[in-house]
XYZ file of C-alpha atoms in Angstrom:
349
model
C -1.836 -30.713 -2.191
C -1.737 -28.079 0.527
C -2.573 -24.574 -0.668
C -0.036 -21.893 0.259
C -0.839 -18.881 -1.965
C -1.598 -15.575 -0.253
C -3.700 -13.050 -2.166
C -3.713 -9.396 -1.133
C -5.954 -6.687 -2.573
C -5.516 -2.922 -2.520
C -4.043 0.126 -4.219
C -0.390 0.548 -5.113
C 0.653 4.196 -5.073
C 3.662 6.382 -5.621
C 4.867 8.166 -2.495
C 6.663 11.490 -2.758
C 8.857 12.950 0.006
C 11.335 15.799 0.203
C 14.943 14.765 0.955
C 15.898 14.414 4.608
C 13.595 16.305 6.938
C 12.539 19.104 4.607
C 8.909 20.102 4.808
C 6.659 19.655 1.783
C 6.793 23.425 1.314
C 10.611 23.496 1.201
C 13.095 22.729 -1.554
C 12.488 21.665 -5.135
C 13.267 17.912 -5.240
C 11.060 14.951 -4.393
C 12.079 11.337 -3.752
C 9.727 8.625 -4.979
C 8.867 5.208 -3.505
C 6.121 2.766 -4.447
C 3.880 1.847 -1.542
C 0.386 1.172 -0.279
C -0.529 -1.052 2.657
C -1.652 -4.197 0.859
C 1.132 -3.913 -1.711
C 3.611 -3.586 1.166
C 2.285 -6.807 2.698
C 2.564 -8.626 -0.623
C 6.136 -7.411 -1.234
C 7.236 -8.502 2.251
C 5.693 -11.938 1.764
C 7.346 -12.410 -1.622
C 10.643 -11.125 -0.243
C 10.437 -13.814 2.460
C 9.904 -16.481 -0.208
C 6.141 -16.942 0.021
C 3.776 -17.561 -2.890
C 2.039 -14.182 -3.000
C -0.282 -12.507 -5.492
C -1.224 -8.839 -5.461
C -4.485 -7.718 -7.063
C -5.068 -4.083 -7.964
C -5.917 -1.744 -10.848
C -3.302 0.476 -12.485
C -3.391 2.694 -15.581
C -2.426 1.501 -19.040
C 0.489 3.921 -19.268
C 4.188 4.041 -18.291
C 3.398 4.693 -14.608
C 1.232 1.596 -14.478
C 4.039 -0.321 -16.200
C 6.538 1.000 -13.654
C 4.360 -0.091 -10.731
C 4.067 -3.623 -12.109
C 7.799 -3.798 -12.859
C 8.448 -2.822 -9.248
C 6.200 -5.601 -7.952
C 7.572 -8.253 -10.312
C 11.148 -7.705 -9.163
C 10.211 -9.343 -5.843
C 8.669 -12.368 -7.546
C 5.078 -11.264 -6.969
C 2.306 -12.700 -9.119
C 0.481 -9.777 -10.766
C -1.328 -11.852 -13.359
C -4.799 -10.630 -12.366
C -4.006 -6.927 -12.134
C -6.623 -4.914 -14.028
C -5.413 -2.177 -16.396
C -7.400 1.006 -16.918
C -8.176 4.451 -15.610
C -6.175 7.619 -16.055
C -3.588 7.828 -13.284
C -1.712 6.080 -10.509
C -2.675 7.194 -7.017
C -0.064 9.168 -5.081
C 0.563 10.515 -1.632
C 2.983 12.979 -0.116
C 4.839 12.171 3.095
C 6.567 14.786 5.229
C 9.019 13.231 7.684
C 8.698 14.443 11.252
C 11.577 15.756 13.335
C 11.857 16.076 17.133
C 8.448 17.252 18.374
C 7.147 17.927 14.815
C 4.928 15.067 13.688
C 5.020 13.431 10.274
C 2.332 14.423 7.799
C 0.537 12.655 4.934
C -1.337 14.341 2.077
C -3.319 11.967 -0.167
C -3.859 12.438 -3.902
C -5.908 9.334 -4.710
C -9.209 10.701 -6.000
C -9.954 9.617 -9.596
C -6.970 7.264 -9.631
C -7.246 3.965 -11.501
C -8.107 2.214 -8.256
C -10.552 4.911 -7.160
C -12.468 4.412 -10.413
C -12.456 0.613 -10.113
C -15.919 -0.760 -10.836
C -17.520 -3.673 -9.066
C -17.273 -6.831 -11.161
C -13.948 -5.986 -12.821
C -12.027 -8.535 -10.748
C -12.687 -12.293 -11.222
C -12.494 -13.357 -7.586
C -13.604 -16.942 -8.170
C -10.692 -17.528 -10.547
C -8.188 -15.713 -8.324
C -9.130 -17.356 -5.040
C -9.758 -20.924 -6.203
C -6.239 -22.048 -5.186
C -5.555 -19.515 -2.420
C -4.816 -20.376 1.201
C -5.151 -16.810 2.521
C -6.906 -13.646 1.445
C -5.725 -10.397 3.011
C -7.546 -7.070 2.864
C -7.706 -3.884 4.880
C -9.922 -1.002 5.871
C -7.991 1.326 3.585
C -9.415 -0.363 0.493
C -12.924 -0.105 1.911
C -12.391 3.626 2.518
C -11.331 4.630 -1.004
C -14.672 4.394 -2.811
C -18.014 2.618 -2.676
C -17.024 0.338 -5.572
C -13.719 -0.532 -3.900
C -15.619 -1.385 -0.727
C -18.170 -3.505 -2.597
C -15.363 -5.272 -4.480
C -13.650 -6.054 -1.167
C -16.836 -7.573 0.215
C -17.308 -9.607 -2.977
C -13.834 -11.022 -2.400
C -14.605 -11.739 1.253
C -17.801 -13.585 0.335
C -16.002 -15.651 -2.322
C -13.098 -16.425 0.009
C -15.558 -17.488 2.692
C -17.382 -19.728 0.193
C -14.116 -21.383 -0.905
C -12.826 -21.905 2.636
C -9.935 -19.453 2.232
C -8.425 -18.182 5.480
C -9.258 -14.462 5.764
C -6.945 -11.956 7.422
C -7.829 -8.286 7.820
C -5.938 -5.213 8.906
C -8.281 -2.581 10.375
C -6.073 0.186 8.908
C -8.341 3.120 9.732
C -7.535 6.252 7.696
C -10.035 8.934 8.634
C -9.163 11.291 5.769
C -10.163 8.712 3.142
C -13.768 8.046 4.187
C -15.643 10.474 1.939
C -18.434 8.551 0.193
C -21.109 8.668 2.863
C -20.929 5.390 4.814
C -19.952 5.246 8.470
C -16.401 3.834 8.782
C -17.201 1.913 11.960
C -20.178 0.187 10.343
C -18.129 -0.927 7.321
C -15.089 -2.013 9.329
C -17.284 -3.904 11.786
C -18.860 -5.868 8.929
C -15.480 -6.527 7.284
C -14.173 -8.007 10.508
C -17.126 -10.389 10.799
C -15.521 -12.365 7.938
C -12.059 -12.357 9.473
C -10.271 -15.373 10.920
C -7.432 -13.092 12.003
C -7.538 -9.358 12.760
C -4.615 -6.919 12.950
C -4.609 -3.338 14.183
C -3.058 -0.909 16.621
C -4.821 0.056 19.839
C -6.549 3.079 18.286
C -7.799 1.116 15.274
C -9.289 -1.571 17.484
C -11.220 1.199 19.245
C -12.545 2.590 15.952
C -13.715 -0.806 14.718
C -15.241 -1.945 18.003
C -16.385 1.255 19.699
C -14.643 0.098 22.881
C -12.035 2.439 24.370
C -8.465 1.178 24.108
C -6.081 0.632 27.009
C -3.488 3.453 27.039
C 0.062 2.356 26.221
C 2.383 4.683 28.134
C 5.750 2.901 27.928
C 8.744 5.226 28.167
C 11.373 2.487 27.816
C 11.713 -1.249 27.282
C 11.136 -2.049 30.973
C 7.425 -1.244 30.856
C 5.152 -4.106 31.984
C 1.938 -4.931 30.123
C -1.242 -5.231 32.236
C -2.072 -8.753 31.120
C -5.367 -9.008 33.015
C -6.652 -5.793 31.448
C -5.793 -6.938 27.931
C -7.269 -10.406 28.443
C -10.521 -8.764 29.546
C -10.335 -6.431 26.527
C -9.878 -9.295 24.062
C -12.709 -11.234 25.674
C -14.910 -8.271 24.810
C -13.499 -8.146 21.275
C -14.224 -11.828 20.764
C -17.871 -11.252 21.641
C -18.002 -8.614 18.896
C -16.004 -10.651 16.352
C -16.812 -14.290 17.199
C -15.360 -15.782 14.002
C -11.900 -14.394 14.710
C -9.500 -16.996 16.066
C -6.454 -14.792 16.527
C -6.449 -11.097 17.390
C -3.225 -9.162 17.003
C -2.608 -5.688 18.421
C 0.420 -3.486 17.822
C 1.259 -1.074 20.638
C 3.322 2.005 19.883
C 4.179 4.984 22.058
C 5.712 7.816 20.043
C 8.004 9.694 22.435
C 9.208 11.881 19.555
C 9.205 11.610 15.780
C 12.434 9.583 15.921
C 11.964 7.683 19.199
C 9.251 5.041 19.489
C 8.516 2.203 21.904
C 6.996 -0.771 20.072
C 5.535 -4.087 21.131
C 2.734 -6.448 20.133
C 0.060 -8.700 21.613
C -1.580 -11.858 20.308
C -4.792 -13.271 21.720
C -5.625 -16.843 20.714
C -9.384 -17.116 21.174
C -9.469 -20.905 20.856
C -6.908 -21.299 23.645
C -8.097 -18.208 25.564
C -4.448 -17.243 25.928
C -2.668 -13.891 25.626
C 0.870 -13.799 24.248
C 3.199 -10.842 24.770
C 6.621 -10.045 23.382
C 9.589 -7.845 24.186
C 9.442 -4.072 23.893
C 11.648 -2.460 21.260
C 13.069 0.937 22.165
C 13.744 2.292 18.662
C 15.890 5.369 18.232
C 16.451 6.796 15.713
C 13.469 6.016 13.509
C 14.554 6.114 9.867
C 11.098 5.712 8.280
C 7.886 4.762 10.153
C 5.764 4.085 7.066
C 4.760 0.462 6.496
C 5.665 -0.724 9.997
C 2.242 -2.302 10.521
C 2.340 -3.905 7.078
C 5.698 -5.481 7.917
C 4.140 -6.903 11.078
C 1.180 -8.394 9.188
C 3.306 -9.979 6.470
C 5.825 -11.453 8.879
C 3.064 -12.911 11.027
C 1.356 -14.580 8.052
C 4.735 -15.906 6.875
C 5.512 -17.342 10.316
C 2.007 -18.797 10.640
C 2.335 -20.688 7.367
C 5.655 -22.182 8.494
C 4.584 -23.098 12.025
C 0.911 -22.562 12.772
C 0.959 -23.782 16.369
C 3.826 -21.753 17.819
C 2.021 -18.568 18.809
C 4.915 -17.120 20.783
C 7.448 -17.624 18.011
C 5.103 -16.170 15.425
C 4.430 -13.037 17.489
C 8.123 -12.549 18.215
C 8.957 -12.935 14.528
C 6.307 -10.433 13.436
C 7.331 -7.863 16.014
C 11.001 -8.203 15.103
C 10.183 -7.595 11.423
C 8.078 -4.590 12.341
C 10.846 -3.130 14.488
C 13.364 -3.573 11.668
C 11.076 -1.785 9.197
C 11.646 1.413 11.208
C 15.252 1.284 9.943
C 14.359 0.914 6.229
C 13.635 3.879 3.941
C 10.481 3.618 1.866
C 7.210 1.803 2.505
C 8.377 -1.793 2.121
C 10.286 -4.036 4.499
C 13.243 -5.405 2.545
C 14.810 -7.577 5.233
C 15.580 -11.286 5.191
C 14.229 -14.027 7.411
C 17.689 -14.476 8.948
C 17.838 -10.781 9.832
C 14.441 -10.990 11.485
C 15.437 -14.056 13.490
C 18.763 -12.522 14.534
C 17.003 -9.380 15.701
C 14.740 -11.280 18.103
C 17.599 -11.835 20.544
C 20.292 -9.395 19.359
C 20.664 -5.800 20.492
C 21.740 -4.634 17.019
C 24.365 -2.195 15.829
C 27.117 -4.691 15.084
C 28.945 -5.004 11.793
C 28.173 -8.414 10.296
C 31.263 -9.603 8.448
C-alpha cells in the first residue's frame, strides 16, 4: 500500500495583532490567530484533503487545549503531540501600511516548545508509515533541544526512506543559543530531497549571493541562464536535493507585492518558471511561503511528474494567501486552480 501521510514538526503559536493598521503601541484591543510555519503547512495540507499529522509540544492547560482544538477542526492528526511546559508561544504582528514595513515581536522563550527536551518525541513510531517529513529552519533556531530533536527526526526519516522536505525559513532574531545559523541550516539541507526558500534564505543557507529580483510589474522577465547557473551551484552544495524551489518577491510597498516562483529539477537539469502575480492590495502577508510549500507537496503527491503544473499550483496558492487574514491558507483546490488562469475579482454565483 502506497504511503501518503505527511508529518510536519514545529511550534504552534498564538499571534496577536491590533485591528486594522494600528501600531502595537496604539489602541487597547488585540486580535488573535493561531499560526506557526509548520502548523500552517499542516493546516493547508489537511484543508486540501491530505493525510497530515502535526507534531509539537503544547501546555497542559486551556491554551494548549485551544491550540489542539484549532488543529483538529481541519482534520489534522495530533495524536503524537506532547503535553507539558508552562505556556504557549506567542508573537505580535504589526501590519505595515504604505512605506511603513510590517513588524514582528516574538515571545517564545520558555514556551512549551522552547523547553522541549530531546527524546520526548517517538520519531520511529511517528514516521514508520509516513511518506513525507517536513521541517524548517525555524524549529532549529528555537533552542538546542529543538534543533537536536529535528535532526533526530531527519535521521529516522532518512533511515526509513521517508521523503524529506525542508523550508530554510531563516529568522535571524531567533538564533540565540550559540550555534551559527548557516552551519545548522547547511547540515539540515544535506538531508533534504526538496528545499524551499526565498532568494534571501537561499543566500543565508548557501553563502552564495542571490540574484536580485527587481520586478515592478507582471511583465518582468526572469534571467533563466543566471538562475540555471545559480541552481547548478546550489546542487553542488546540496547534492541529495532533487528539487529546489525558490520564491521571488519584490515588495513595492506594504500592500503591493510582485510574486513568482522557480523550480529547478536537478535530475532533469531543467528550470521551470511561472507567471508573475501583481498583488495589490495585500490583506495579510503572513504564511505566504507556508501556503506555497503545502500546495507544492499536495500537487506533488497527486502528480509527481508534472513539474510545471505543480509549480503553477503552488504559486497560485501562495498568491491567494495574500488575500486571507491570519497565518493559514484556507482556500480550496478549485479556487487555486481557477486562480492559475483567472484575473480575479469576479463574483462567483
